[in-house]
PDB file of C-alpha atoms in Angstrom:
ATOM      1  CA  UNK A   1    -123.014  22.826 122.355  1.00 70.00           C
ATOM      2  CA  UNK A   2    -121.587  19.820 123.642  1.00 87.00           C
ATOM      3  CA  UNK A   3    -124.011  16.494 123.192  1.00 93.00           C
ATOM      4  CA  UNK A   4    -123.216  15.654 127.014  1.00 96.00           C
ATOM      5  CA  UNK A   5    -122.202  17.591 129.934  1.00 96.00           C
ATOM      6  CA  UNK A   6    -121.907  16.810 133.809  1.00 96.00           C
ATOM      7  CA  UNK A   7    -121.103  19.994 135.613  1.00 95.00           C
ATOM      8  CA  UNK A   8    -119.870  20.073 139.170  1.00 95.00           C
ATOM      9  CA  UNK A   9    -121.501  16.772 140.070  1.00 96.00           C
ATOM     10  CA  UNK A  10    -120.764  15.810 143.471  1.00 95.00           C
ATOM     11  CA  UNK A  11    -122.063  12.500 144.832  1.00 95.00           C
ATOM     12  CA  UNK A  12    -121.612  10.757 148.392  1.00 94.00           C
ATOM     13  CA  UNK A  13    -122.435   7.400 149.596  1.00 93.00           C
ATOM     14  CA  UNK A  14    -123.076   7.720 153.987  1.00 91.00           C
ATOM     15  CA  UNK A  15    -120.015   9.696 154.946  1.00 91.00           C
ATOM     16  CA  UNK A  16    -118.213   8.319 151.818  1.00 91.00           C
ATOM     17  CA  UNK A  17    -117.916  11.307 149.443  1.00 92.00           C
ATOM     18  CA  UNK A  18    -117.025   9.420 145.904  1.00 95.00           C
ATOM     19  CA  UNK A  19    -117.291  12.499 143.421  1.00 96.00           C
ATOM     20  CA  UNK A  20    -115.696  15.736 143.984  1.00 94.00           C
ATOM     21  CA  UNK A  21    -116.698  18.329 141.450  1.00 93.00           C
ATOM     22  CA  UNK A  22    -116.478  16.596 138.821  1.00 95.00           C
ATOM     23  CA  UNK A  23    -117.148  18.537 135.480  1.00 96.00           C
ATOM     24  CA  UNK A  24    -116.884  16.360 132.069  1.00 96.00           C
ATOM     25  CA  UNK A  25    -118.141  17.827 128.475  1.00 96.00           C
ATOM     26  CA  UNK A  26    -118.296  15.358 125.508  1.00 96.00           C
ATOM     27  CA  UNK A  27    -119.141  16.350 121.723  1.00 96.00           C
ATOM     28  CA  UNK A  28    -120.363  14.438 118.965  1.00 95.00           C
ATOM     29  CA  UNK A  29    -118.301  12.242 117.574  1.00 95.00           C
ATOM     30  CA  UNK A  30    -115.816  12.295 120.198  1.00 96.00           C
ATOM     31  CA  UNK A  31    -114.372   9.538 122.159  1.00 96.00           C
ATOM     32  CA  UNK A  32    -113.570   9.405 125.699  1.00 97.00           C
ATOM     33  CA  UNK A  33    -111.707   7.294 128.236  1.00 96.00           C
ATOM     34  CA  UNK A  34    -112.021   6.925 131.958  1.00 96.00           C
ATOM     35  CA  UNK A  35    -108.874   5.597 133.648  1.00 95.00           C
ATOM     36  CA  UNK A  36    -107.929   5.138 136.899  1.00 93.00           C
ATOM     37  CA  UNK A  37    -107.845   2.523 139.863  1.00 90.00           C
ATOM     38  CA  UNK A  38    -110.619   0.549 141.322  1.00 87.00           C
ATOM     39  CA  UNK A  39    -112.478   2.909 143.653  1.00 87.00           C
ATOM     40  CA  UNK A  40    -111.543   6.139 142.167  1.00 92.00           C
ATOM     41  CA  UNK A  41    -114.972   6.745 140.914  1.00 93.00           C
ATOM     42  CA  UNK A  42    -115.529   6.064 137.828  1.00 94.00           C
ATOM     43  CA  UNK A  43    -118.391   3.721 137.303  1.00 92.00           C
ATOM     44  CA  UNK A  44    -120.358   5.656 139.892  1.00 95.00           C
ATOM     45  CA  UNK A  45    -119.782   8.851 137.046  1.00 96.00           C
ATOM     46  CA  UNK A  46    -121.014   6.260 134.612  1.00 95.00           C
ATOM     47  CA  UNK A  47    -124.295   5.633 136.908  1.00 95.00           C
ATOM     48  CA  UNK A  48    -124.687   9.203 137.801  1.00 96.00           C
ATOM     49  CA  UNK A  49    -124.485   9.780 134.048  1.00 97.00           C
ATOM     50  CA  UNK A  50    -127.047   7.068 133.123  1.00 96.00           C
ATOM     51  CA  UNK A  51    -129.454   8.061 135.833  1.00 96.00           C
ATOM     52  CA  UNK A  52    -128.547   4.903 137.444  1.00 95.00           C
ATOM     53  CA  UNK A  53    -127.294   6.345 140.910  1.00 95.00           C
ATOM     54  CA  UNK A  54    -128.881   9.745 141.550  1.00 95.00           C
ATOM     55  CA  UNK A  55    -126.407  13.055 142.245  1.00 96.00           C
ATOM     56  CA  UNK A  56    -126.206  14.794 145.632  1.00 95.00           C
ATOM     57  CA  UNK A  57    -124.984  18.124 143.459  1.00 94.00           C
ATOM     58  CA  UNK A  58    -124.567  19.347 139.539  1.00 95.00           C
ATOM     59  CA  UNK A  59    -125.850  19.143 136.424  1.00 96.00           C
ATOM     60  CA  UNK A  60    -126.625  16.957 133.663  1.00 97.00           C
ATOM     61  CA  UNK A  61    -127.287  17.936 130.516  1.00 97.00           C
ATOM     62  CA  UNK A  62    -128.233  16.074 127.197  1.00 96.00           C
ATOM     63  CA  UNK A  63    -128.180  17.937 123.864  1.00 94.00           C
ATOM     64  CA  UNK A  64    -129.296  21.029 125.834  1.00 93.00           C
ATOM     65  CA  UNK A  65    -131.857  19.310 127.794  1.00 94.00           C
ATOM     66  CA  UNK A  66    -131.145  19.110 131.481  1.00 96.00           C
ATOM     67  CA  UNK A  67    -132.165  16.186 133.497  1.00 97.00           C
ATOM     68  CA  UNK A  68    -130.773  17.499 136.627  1.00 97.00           C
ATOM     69  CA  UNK A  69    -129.709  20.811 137.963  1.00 95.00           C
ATOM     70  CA  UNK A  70    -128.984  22.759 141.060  1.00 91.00           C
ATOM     71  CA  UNK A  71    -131.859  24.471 142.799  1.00 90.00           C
ATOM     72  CA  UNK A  72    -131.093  25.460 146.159  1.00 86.00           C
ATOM     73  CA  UNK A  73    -127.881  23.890 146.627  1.00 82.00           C
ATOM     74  CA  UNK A  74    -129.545  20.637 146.010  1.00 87.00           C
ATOM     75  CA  UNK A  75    -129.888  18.408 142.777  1.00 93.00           C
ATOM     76  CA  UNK A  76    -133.041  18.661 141.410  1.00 95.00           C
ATOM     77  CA  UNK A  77    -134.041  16.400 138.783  1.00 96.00           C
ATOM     78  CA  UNK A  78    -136.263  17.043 135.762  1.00 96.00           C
ATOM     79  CA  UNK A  79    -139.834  15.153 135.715  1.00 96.00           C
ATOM     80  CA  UNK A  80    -140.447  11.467 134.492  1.00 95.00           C
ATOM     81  CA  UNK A  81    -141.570  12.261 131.299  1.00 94.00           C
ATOM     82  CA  UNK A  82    -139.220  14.596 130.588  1.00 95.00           C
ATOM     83  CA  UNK A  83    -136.749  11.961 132.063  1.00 95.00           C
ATOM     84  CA  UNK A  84    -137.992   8.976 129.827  1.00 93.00           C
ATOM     85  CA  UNK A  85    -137.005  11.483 126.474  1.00 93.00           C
ATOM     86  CA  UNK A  86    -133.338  11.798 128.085  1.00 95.00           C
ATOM     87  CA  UNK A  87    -132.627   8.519 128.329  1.00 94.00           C
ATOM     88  CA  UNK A  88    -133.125   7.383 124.388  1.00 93.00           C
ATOM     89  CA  UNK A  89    -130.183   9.616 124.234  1.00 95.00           C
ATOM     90  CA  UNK A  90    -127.737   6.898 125.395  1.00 96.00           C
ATOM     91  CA  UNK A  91    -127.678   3.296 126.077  1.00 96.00           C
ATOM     92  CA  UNK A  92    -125.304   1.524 128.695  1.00 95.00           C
ATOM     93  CA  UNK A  93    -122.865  -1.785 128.267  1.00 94.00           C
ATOM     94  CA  UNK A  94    -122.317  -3.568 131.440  1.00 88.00           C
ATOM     95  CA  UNK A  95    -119.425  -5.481 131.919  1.00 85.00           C
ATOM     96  CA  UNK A  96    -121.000  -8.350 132.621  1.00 85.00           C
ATOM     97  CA  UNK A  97    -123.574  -8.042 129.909  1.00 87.00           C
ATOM     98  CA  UNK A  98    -126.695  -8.495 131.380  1.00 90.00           C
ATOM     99  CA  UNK A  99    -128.403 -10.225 129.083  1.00 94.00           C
ATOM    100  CA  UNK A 100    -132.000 -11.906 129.995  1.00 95.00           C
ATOM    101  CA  UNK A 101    -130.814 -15.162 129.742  1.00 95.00           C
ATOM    102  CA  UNK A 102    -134.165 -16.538 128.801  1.00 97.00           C
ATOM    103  CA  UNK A 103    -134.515 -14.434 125.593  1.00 96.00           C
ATOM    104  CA  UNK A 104    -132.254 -15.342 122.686  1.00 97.00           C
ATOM    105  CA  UNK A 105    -130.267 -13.507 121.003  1.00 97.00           C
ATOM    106  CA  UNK A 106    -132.802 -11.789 118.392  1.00 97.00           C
ATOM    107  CA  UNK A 107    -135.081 -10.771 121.081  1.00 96.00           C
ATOM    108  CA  UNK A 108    -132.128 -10.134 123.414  1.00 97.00           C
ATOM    109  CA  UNK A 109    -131.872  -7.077 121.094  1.00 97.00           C
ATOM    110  CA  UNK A 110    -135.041  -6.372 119.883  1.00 96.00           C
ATOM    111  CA  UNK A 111    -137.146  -6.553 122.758  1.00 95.00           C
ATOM    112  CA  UNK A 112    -136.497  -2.843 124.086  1.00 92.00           C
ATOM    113  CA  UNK A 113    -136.291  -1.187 120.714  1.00 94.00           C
ATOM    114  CA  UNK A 114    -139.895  -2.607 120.478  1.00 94.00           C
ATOM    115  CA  UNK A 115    -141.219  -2.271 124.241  1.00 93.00           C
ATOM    116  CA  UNK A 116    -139.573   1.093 125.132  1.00 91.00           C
ATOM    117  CA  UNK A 117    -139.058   2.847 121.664  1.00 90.00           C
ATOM    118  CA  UNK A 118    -142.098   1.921 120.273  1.00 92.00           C
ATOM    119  CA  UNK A 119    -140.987   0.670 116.845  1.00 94.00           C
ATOM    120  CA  UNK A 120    -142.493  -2.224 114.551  1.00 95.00           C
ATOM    121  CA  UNK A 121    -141.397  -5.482 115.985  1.00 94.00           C
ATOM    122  CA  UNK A 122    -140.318  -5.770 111.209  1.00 95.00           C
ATOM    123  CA  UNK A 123    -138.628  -2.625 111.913  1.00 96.00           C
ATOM    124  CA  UNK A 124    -136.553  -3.564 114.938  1.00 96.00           C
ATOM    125  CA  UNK A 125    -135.927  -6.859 113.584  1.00 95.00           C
ATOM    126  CA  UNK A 126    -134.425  -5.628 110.286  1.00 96.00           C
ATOM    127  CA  UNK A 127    -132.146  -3.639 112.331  1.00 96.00           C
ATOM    128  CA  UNK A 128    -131.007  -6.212 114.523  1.00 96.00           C
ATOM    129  CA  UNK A 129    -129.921  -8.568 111.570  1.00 95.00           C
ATOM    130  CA  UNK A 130    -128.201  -6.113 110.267  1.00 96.00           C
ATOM    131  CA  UNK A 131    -126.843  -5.395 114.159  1.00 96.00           C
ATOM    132  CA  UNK A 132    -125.536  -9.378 114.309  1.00 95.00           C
ATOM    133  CA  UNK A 133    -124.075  -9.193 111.418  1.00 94.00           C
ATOM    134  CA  UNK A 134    -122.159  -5.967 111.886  1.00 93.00           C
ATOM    135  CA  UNK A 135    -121.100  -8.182 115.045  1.00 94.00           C
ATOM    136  CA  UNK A 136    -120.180 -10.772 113.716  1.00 93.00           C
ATOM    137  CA  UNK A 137    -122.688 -13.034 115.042  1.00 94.00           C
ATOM    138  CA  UNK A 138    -124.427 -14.241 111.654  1.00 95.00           C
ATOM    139  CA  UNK A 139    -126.235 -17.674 112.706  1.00 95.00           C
ATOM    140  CA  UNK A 140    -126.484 -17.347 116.296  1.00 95.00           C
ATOM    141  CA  UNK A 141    -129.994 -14.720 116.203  1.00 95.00           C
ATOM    142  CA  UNK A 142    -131.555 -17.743 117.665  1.00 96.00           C
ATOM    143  CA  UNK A 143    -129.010 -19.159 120.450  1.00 97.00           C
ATOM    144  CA  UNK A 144    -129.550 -18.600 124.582  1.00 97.00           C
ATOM    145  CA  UNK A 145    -126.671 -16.647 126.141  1.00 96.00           C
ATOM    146  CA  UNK A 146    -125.210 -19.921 127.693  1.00 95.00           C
ATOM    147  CA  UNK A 147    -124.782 -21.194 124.246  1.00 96.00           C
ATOM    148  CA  UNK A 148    -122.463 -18.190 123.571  1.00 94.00           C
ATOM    149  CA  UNK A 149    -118.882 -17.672 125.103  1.00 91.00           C
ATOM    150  CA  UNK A 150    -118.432 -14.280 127.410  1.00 90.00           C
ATOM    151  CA  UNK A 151    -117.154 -12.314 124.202  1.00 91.00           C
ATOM    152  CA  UNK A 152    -120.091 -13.421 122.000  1.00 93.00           C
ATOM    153  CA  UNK A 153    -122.606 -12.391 124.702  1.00 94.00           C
ATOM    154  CA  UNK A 154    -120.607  -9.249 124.891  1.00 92.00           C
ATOM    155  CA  UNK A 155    -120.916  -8.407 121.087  1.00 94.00           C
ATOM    156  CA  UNK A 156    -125.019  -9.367 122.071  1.00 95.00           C
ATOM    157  CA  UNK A 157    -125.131  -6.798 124.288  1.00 95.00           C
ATOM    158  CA  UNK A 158    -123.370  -3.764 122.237  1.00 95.00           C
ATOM    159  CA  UNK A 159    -125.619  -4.741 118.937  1.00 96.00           C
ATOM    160  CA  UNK A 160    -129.005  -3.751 121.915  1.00 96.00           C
ATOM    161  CA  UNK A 161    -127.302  -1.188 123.134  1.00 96.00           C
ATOM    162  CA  UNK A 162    -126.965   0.159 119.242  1.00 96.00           C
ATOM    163  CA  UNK A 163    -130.718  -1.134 118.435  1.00 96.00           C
ATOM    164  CA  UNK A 164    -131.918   2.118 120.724  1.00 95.00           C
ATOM    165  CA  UNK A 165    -130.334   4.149 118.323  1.00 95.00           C
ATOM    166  CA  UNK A 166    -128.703   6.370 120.477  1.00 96.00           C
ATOM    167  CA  UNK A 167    -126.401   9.427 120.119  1.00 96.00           C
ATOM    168  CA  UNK A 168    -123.936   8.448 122.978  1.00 97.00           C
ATOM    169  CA  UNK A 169    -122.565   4.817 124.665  1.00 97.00           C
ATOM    170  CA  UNK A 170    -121.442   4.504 127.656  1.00 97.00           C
ATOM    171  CA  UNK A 171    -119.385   1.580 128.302  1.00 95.00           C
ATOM    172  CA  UNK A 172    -118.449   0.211 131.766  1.00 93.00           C
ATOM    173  CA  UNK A 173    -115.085  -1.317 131.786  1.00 90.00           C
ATOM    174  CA  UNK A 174    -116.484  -4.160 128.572  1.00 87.00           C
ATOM    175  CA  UNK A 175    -113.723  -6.528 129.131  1.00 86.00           C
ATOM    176  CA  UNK A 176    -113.216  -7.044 132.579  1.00 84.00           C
ATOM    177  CA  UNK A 177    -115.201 -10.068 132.501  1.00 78.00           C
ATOM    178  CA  UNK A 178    -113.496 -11.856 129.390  1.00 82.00           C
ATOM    179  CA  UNK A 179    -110.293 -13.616 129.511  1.00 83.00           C
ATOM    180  CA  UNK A 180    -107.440 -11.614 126.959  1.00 82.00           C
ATOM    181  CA  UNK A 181    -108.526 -14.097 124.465  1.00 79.00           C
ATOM    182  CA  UNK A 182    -111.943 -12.511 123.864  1.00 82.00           C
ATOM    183  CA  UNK A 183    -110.923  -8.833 124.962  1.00 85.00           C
ATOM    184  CA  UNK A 184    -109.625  -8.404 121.672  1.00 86.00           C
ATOM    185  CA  UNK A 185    -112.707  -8.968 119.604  1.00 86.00           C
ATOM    186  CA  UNK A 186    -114.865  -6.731 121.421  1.00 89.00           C
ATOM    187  CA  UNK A 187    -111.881  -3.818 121.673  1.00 89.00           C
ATOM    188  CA  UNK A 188    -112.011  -4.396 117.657  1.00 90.00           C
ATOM    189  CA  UNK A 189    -115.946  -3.905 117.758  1.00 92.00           C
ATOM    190  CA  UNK A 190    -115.593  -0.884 119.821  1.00 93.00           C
ATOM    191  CA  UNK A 191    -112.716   0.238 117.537  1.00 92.00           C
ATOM    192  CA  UNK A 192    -115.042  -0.091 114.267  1.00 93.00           C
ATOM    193  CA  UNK A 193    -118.016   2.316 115.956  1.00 95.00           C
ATOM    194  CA  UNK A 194    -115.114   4.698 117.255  1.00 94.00           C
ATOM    195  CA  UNK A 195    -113.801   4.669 113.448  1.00 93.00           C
ATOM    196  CA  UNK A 196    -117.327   5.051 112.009  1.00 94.00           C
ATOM    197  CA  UNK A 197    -117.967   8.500 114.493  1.00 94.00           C
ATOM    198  CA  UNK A 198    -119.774   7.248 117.120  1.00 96.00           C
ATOM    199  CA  UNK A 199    -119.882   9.235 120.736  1.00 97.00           C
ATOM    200  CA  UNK A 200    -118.449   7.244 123.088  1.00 97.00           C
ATOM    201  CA  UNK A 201    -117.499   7.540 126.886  1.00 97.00           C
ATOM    202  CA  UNK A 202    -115.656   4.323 127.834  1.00 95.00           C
ATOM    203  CA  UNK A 203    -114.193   3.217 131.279  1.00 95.00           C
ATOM    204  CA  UNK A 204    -111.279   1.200 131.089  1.00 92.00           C
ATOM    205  CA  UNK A 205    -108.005  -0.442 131.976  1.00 90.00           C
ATOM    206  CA  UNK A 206    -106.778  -0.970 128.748  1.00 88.00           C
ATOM    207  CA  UNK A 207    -104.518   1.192 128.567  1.00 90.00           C
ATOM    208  CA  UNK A 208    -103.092   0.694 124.994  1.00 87.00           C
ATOM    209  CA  UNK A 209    -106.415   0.238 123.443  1.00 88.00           C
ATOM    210  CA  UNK A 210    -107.622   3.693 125.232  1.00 91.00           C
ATOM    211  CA  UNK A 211    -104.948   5.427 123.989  1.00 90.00           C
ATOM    212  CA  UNK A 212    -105.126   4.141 120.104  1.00 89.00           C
ATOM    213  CA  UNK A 213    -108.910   4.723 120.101  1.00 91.00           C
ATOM    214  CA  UNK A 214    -109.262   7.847 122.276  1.00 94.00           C
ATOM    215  CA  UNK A 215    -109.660  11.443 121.273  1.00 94.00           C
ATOM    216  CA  UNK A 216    -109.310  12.324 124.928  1.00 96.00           C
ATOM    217  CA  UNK A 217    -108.647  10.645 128.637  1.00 96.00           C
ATOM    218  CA  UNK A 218    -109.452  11.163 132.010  1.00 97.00           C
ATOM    219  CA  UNK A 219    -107.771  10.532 134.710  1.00 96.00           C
ATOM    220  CA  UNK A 220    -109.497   9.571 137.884  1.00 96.00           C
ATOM    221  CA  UNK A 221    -108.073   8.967 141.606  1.00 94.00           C
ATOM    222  CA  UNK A 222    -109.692   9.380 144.610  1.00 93.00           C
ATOM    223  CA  UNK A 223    -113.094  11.234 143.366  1.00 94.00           C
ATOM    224  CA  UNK A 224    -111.277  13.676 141.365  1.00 95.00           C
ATOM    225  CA  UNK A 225    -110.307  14.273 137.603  1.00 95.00           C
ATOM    226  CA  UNK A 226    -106.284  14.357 137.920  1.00 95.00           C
ATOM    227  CA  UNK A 227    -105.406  15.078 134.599  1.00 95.00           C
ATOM    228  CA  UNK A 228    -107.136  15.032 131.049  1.00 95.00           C
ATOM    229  CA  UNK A 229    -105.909  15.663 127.828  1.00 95.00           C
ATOM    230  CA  UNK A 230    -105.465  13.889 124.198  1.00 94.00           C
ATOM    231  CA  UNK A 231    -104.366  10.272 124.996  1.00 90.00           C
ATOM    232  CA  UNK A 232    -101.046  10.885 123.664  1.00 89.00           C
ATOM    233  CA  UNK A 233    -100.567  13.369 126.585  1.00 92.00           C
ATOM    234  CA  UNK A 234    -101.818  11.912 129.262  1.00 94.00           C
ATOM    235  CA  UNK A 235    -101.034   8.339 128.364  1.00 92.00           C
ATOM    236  CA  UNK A 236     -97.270   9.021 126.980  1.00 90.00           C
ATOM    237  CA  UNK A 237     -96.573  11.876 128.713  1.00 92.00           C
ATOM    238  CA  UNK A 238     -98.496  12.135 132.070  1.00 93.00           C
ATOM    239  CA  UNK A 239     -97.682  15.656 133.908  1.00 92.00           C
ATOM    240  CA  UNK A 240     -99.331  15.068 137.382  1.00 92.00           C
ATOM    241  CA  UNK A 241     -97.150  12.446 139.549  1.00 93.00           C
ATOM    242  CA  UNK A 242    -100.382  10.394 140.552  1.00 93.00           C
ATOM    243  CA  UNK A 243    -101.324   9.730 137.110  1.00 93.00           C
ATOM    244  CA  UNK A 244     -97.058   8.493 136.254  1.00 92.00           C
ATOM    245  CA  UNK A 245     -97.359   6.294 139.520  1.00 92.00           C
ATOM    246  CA  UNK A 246    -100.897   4.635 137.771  1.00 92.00           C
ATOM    247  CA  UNK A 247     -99.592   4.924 134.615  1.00 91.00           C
ATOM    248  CA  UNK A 248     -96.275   2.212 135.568  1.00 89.00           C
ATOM    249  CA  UNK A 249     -98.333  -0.698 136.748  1.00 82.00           C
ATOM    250  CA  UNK A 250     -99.170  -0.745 132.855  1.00 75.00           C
ATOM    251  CA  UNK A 251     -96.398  -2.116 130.393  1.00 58.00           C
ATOM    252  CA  UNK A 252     -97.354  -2.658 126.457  1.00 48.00           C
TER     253      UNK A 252
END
């Protein structure tokens, strides 16, 4: 049984259809990479995934448990409560972090663990130090996010992400907003939790880093899944013509 599933997931925006039947299965321990160009639909997946943007048509399915399915041809989605267990399934990085910038960095990470997960503010807390210093951010537990630079307040927001304990992370493109400086150290974080088994769906354009860290990638144009395979395949050796014409805007 796969830990995460979408199944025929079709979602439209007006007249704007931006998923086509998209089916993606991901198991434990696995990582996965969503490639493709701006507007081909992938952080709407991510949303649809999250329950952030609701489905027009499919399924999603956590560990088993569905939190939407088809009933009548139309998406119906499981109650709130049974909702509000789905979600401490995954947590989400944004790529612009969206950190409360009026909480420092301790509470930055603690606060939902303890709010929303219900655990003892000493429990949460121990977790979190160990958190910052698994990111490298021993020192700073009681800095603002302005005192931080983009890829500090980046490595802030994947330690809360990781204080839900969940079983999957999502990522949304995590260094778009950081200058090639600073990509590095958070493609190194994300390399670590990728090393240590962690499930991982992660939407990016960089292209070398999704191929060394990926044990498969998608390929997304126009609403569709192109081509998927190991990265090796569809990275080095790209069978469908779209994905080769993507593919050569890259260079290493």
């Amino acid at each position: 049984m796969s830990l995460f599933s979408m199944n025929h997931v079709k979602k439209s925006f007006g007249a704007l259809e931006v998923l086509h039947d998209i089916s993606i299965n991901v198991d434990e321990g696995e990582v996965v990479s969503i490639i493709g160009s701006s507007g081909s639909g992938k952080s709407t997946l991510l949303r649809c995934a999250t329950l952030l943007e609701t489905m027009d048509n499919g399924e999603l399915i956590y560990e088993g448990s569905y939190a939407a399915k088809n009933v009548n041809g139309k998406c119906s989605y499981a109650s709130k409560a049974q909702l509000k267990k789905i979600m401490q399934y995954y947590s989400l990085v944004f790529q612009n972090f969206n950190l409360f910038p009026h909480y420092s960095v301790m509470k930055n990470i603690t606060d939902a663990a303890i709010t929303v997960n219900k655990e003892s503010r000493d429990k949460a807390c121990e977790h979190a130090k160990q958190l910052i210093e698994k990111m490298g951010l021993t020192g700073r537990e009681n800095y603002y996010p302005c005192q931080l630079s983009g890829g500090q307040q980046q490595r802030v927001a994947i330690a809360r992400a990781l204080a839900m304990r969940p079983k999957i992370l999502f990522f949304d493109e995590p260094t778009s907003a950081l200058d090639p400086e600073l990509t590095g150290e958070i493609l190194k974080v994300i390399k670590q939790l990728a090393e240590e088994k962690m499930t991982m769906v992660i939407v990016t354009h960089e292209m070398a880093f999704a191929r060394d860290v990926s044990d498969r990638v998608i390929f997304m144009d126009g609403g569709y899944i192109v081509e998927q395979g190991t990265a090796k395949d569809v990275i080095d050796n790209p069978k469908c013509e779209r994905t080769k014409q993507f593919l050569a805007r890259f260079s290493d």
